mmCIF file of C-alpha atoms in Angstrom:
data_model
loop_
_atom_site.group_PDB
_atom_site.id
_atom_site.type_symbol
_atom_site.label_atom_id
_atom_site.label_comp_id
_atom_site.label_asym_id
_atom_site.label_seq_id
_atom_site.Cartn_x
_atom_site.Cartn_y
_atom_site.Cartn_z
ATOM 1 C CA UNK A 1 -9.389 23.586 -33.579
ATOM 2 C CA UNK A 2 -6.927 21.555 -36.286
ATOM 3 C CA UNK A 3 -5.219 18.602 -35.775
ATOM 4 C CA UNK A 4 -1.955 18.905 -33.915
ATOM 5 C CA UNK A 5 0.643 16.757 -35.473
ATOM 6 C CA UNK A 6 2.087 14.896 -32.662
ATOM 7 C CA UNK A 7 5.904 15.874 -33.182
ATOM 8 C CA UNK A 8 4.978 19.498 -34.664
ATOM 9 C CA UNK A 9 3.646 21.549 -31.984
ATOM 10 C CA UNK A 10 3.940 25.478 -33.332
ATOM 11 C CA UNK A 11 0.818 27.439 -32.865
ATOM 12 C CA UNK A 12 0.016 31.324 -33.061
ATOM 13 C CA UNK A 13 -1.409 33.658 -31.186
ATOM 14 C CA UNK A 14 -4.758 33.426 -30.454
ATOM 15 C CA UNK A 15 -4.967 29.403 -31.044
ATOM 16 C CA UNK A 16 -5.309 27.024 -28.343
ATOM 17 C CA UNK A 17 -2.413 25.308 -26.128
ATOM 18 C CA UNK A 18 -1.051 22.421 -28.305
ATOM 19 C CA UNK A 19 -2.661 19.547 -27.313
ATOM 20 C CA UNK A 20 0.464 17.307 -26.661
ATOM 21 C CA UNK A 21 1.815 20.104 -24.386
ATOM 22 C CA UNK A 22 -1.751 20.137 -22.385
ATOM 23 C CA UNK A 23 -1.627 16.413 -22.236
ATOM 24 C CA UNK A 24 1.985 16.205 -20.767
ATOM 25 C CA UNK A 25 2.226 19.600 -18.776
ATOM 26 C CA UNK A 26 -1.079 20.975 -18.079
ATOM 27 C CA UNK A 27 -2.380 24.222 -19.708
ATOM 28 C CA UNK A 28 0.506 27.332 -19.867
ATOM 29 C CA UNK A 29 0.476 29.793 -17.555
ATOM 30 C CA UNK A 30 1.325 32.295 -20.561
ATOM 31 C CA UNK A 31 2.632 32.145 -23.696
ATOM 32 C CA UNK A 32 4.827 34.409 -26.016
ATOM 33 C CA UNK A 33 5.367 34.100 -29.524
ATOM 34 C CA UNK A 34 8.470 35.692 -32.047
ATOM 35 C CA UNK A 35 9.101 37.227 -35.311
ATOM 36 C CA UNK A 36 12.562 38.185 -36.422
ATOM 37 C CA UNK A 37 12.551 41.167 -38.714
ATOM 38 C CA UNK A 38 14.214 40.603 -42.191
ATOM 39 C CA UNK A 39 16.229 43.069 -44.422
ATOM 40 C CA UNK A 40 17.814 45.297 -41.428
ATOM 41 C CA UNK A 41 21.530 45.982 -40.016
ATOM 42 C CA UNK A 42 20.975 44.317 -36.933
ATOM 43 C CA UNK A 43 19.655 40.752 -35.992
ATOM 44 C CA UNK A 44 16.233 41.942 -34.471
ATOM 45 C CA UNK A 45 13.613 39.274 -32.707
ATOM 46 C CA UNK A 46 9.894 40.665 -31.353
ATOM 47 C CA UNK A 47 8.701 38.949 -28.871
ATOM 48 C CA UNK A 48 4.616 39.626 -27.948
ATOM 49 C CA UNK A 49 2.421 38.078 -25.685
ATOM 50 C CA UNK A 50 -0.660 36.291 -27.247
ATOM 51 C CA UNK A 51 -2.898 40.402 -27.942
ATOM 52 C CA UNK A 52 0.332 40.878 -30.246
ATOM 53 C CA UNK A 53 1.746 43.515 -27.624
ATOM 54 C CA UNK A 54 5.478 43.810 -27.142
ATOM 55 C CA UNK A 55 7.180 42.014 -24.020
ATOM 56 C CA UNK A 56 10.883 42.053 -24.861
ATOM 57 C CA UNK A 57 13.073 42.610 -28.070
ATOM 58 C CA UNK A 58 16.408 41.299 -29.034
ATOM 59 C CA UNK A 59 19.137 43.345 -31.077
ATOM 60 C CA UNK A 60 22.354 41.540 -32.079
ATOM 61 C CA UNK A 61 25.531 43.828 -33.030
ATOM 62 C CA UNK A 62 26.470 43.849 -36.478
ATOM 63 C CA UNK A 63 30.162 42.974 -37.366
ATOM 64 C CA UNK A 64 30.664 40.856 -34.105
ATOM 65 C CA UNK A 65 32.712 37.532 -33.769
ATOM 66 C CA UNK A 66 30.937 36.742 -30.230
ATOM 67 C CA UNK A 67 27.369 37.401 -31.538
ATOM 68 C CA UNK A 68 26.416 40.115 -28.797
ATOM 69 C CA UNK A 69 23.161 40.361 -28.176
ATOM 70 C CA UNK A 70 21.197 42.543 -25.764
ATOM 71 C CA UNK A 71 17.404 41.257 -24.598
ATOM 72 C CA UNK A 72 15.353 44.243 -23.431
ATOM 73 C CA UNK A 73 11.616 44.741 -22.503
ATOM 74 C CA UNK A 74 9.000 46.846 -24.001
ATOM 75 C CA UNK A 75 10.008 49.647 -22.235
ATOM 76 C CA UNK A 76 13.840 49.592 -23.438
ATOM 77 C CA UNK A 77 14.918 48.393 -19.986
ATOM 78 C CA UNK A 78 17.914 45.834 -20.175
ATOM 79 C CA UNK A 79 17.256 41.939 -19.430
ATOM 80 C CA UNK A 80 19.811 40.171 -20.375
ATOM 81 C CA UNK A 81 23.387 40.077 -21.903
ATOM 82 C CA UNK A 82 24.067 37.172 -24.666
ATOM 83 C CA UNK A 83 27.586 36.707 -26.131
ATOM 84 C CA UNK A 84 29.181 33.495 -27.929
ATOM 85 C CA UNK A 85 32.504 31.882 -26.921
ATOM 86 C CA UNK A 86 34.549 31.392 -30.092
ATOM 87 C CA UNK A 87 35.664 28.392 -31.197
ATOM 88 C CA UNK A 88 33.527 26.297 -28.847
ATOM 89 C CA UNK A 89 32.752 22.529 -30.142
ATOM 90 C CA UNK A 90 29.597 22.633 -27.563
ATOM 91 C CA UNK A 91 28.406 25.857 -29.231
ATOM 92 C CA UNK A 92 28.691 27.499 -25.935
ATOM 93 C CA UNK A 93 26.927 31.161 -24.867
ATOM 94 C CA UNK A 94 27.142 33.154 -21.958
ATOM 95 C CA UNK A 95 24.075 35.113 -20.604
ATOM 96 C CA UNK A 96 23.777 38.088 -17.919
ATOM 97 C CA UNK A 97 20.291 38.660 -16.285
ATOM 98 C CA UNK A 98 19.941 41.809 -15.505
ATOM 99 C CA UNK A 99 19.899 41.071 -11.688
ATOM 100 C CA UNK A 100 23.114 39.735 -12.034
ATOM 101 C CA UNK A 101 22.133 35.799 -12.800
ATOM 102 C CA UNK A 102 24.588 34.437 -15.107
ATOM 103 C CA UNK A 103 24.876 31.317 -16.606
ATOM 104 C CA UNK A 104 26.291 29.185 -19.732
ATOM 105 C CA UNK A 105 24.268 27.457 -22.327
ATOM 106 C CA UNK A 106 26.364 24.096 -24.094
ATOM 107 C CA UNK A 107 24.960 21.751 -26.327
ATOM 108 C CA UNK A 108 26.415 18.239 -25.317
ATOM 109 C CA UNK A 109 27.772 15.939 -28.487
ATOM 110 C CA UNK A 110 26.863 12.734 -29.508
ATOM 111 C CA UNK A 111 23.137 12.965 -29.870
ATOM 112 C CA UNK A 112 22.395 12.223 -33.035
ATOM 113 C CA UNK A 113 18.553 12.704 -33.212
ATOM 114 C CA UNK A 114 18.279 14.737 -30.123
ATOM 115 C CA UNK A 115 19.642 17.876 -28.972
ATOM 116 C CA UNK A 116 20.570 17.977 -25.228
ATOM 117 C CA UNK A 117 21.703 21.796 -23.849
ATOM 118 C CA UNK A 118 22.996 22.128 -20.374
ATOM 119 C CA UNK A 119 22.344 25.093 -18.605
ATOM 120 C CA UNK A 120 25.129 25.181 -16.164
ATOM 121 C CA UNK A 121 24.755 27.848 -13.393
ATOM 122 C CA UNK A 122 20.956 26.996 -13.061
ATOM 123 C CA UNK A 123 20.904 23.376 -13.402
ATOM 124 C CA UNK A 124 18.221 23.644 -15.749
ATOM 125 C CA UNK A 125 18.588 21.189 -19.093
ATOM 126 C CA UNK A 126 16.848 22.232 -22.874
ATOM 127 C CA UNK A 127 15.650 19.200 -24.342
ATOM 128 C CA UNK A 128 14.952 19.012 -28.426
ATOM 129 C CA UNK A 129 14.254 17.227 -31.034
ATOM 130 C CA UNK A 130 15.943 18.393 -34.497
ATOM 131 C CA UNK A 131 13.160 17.227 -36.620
ATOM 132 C CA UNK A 132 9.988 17.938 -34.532
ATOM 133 C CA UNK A 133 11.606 21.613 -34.094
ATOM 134 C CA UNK A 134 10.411 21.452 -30.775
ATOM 135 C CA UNK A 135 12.365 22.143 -27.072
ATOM 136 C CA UNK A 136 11.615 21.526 -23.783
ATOM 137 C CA UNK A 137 12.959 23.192 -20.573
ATOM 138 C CA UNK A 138 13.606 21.474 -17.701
ATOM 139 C CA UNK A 139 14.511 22.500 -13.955
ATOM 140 C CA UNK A 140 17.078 20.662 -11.975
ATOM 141 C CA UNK A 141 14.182 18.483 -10.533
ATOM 142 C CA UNK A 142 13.025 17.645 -13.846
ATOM 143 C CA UNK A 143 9.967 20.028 -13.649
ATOM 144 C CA UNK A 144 8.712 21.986 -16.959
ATOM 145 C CA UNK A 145 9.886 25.578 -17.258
ATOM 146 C CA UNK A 146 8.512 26.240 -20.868
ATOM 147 C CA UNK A 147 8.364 24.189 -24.189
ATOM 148 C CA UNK A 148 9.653 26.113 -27.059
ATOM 149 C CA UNK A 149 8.239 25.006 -31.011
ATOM 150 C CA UNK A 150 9.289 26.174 -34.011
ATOM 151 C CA UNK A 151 7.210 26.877 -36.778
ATOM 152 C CA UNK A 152 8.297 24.573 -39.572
ATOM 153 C CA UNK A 153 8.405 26.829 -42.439
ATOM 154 C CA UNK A 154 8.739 30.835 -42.213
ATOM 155 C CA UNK A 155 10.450 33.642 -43.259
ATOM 156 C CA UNK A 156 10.322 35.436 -40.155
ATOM 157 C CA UNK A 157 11.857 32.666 -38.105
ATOM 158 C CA UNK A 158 8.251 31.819 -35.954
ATOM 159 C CA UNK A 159 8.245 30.549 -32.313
ATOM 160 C CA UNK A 160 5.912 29.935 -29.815
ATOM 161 C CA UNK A 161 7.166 29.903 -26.094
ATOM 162 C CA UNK A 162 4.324 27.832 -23.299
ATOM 163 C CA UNK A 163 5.609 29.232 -19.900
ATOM 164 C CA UNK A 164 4.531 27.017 -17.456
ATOM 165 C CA UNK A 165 6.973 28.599 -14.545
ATOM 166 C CA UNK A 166 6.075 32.895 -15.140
ATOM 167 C CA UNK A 167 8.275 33.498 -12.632
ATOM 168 C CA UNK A 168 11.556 32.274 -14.563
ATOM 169 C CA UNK A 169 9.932 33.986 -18.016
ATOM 170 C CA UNK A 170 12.767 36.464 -18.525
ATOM 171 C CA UNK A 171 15.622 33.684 -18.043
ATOM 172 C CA UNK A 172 13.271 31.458 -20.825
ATOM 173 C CA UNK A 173 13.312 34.707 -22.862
ATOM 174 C CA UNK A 174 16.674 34.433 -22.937
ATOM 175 C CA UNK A 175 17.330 31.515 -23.471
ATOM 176 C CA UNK A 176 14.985 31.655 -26.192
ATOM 177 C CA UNK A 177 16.941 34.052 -28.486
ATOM 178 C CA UNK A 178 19.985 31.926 -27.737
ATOM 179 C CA UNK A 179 18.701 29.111 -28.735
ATOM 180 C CA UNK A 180 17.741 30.976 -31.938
ATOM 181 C CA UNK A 181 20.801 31.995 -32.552
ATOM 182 C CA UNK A 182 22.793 28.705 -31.994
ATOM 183 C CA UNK A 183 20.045 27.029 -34.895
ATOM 184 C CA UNK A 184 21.027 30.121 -37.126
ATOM 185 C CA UNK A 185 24.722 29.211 -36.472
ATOM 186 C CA UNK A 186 24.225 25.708 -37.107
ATOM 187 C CA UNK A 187 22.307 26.381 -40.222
ATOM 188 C CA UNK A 188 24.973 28.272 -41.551
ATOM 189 C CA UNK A 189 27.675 26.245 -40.705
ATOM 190 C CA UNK A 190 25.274 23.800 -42.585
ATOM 191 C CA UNK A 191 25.356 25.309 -46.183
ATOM 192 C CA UNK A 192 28.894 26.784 -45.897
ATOM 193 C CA UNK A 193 29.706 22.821 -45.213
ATOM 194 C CA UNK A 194 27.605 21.484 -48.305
ATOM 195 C CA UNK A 195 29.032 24.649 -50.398
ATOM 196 C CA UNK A 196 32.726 23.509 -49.604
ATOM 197 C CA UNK A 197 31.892 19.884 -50.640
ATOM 198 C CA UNK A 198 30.331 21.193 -54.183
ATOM 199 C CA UNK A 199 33.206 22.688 -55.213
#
């Protein structure tokens, strides 16, 4: 097995369980792993367990200010509900569970090297570092629910999701592809930012 670097913590299917993650959390009780399709109408994320078979797939609605996205397992039954609130300094989202669970993800300001996301309606707290590319999920007693890395370069927009709670692994699904989608949005606010100032 490679060398882990110690902030970088991305693997792929069929590799090992980071060894940072191990050393902190134990081994995973699963993981999952995404690929967002290029070049169609739709935002589109697979996500497969570590044989490469489908578990759930995202499709975001074209044309849409509140970024509507539905989350839906392999067998096209519904999961979860994802929308953005406009205008929202705290880059706020709101997301249905299919079994009626809803609750609000928020990114809280003034971190300048961290990112800190509130989960409010579970308790739970996300946990990141901007530069490592890596998240951790937290329960409201400070337990691991999942670690979430980012692979550092990639087309396809890479992750790899350690479950360490299975029982919560649609909710981290979720909140996976939202958390996608608020680093897309940040990206692009980003270079439309650094466009402005070059002209």
């Amino acid at each position: 097995m490679g060398v882990y670097s110690k902030h970088l913590r991305y693997r792929e299917a069929g590799q090992e369980a980071n060894v940072n993650n191990v050393e902190r959390f134990g081994t995973p009780r699963r993981s999952l792993f995404t690929s967002t399709k290029l070049f169609t109408l739709r935002h589109h994320i697979d996500i497969t367990d570590a044989d490469g078979a489908l578990v759930y797939q995202a499709n975001t609605k074209i044309l849409t200010l509140h970024d509507t996205t539905d989350l839906t397992d392999a067998q096209g039954r519904q999961v979860a509900h994802i929308t953005r609130k406009l205008l929202s300094l705290h880059a706020r989202h709101f997301i249905t569970m299919a079994d009626g669970t809803a609750f609000e993800l928020s990114r809280e300001l003034l971190h300048i090297y961290n990112d800190v996301m509130n989960l409010e309606g579970l308790g739970w707290q996300l946990r990141g570092n901007v530069f490592g590319l890596n998240f951790e999920l937290y329960d409201a007693q400070g337990g691991i629910i999942a670690v979430i890395s980012q692979k550092f370069i990639s087309l396809h927009d890479k992750y790899c999701i350690d479950v360490y709670r299975p029982e919560y692994e649609a909710i981290v699904a979720a909140i996976l592809v939202t958390l996608q989608h608020m680093i897309r949005d940040r990206q692009n606010a980003s270079a439309s930012s650094s466009s402005s100032s070059s002209d």
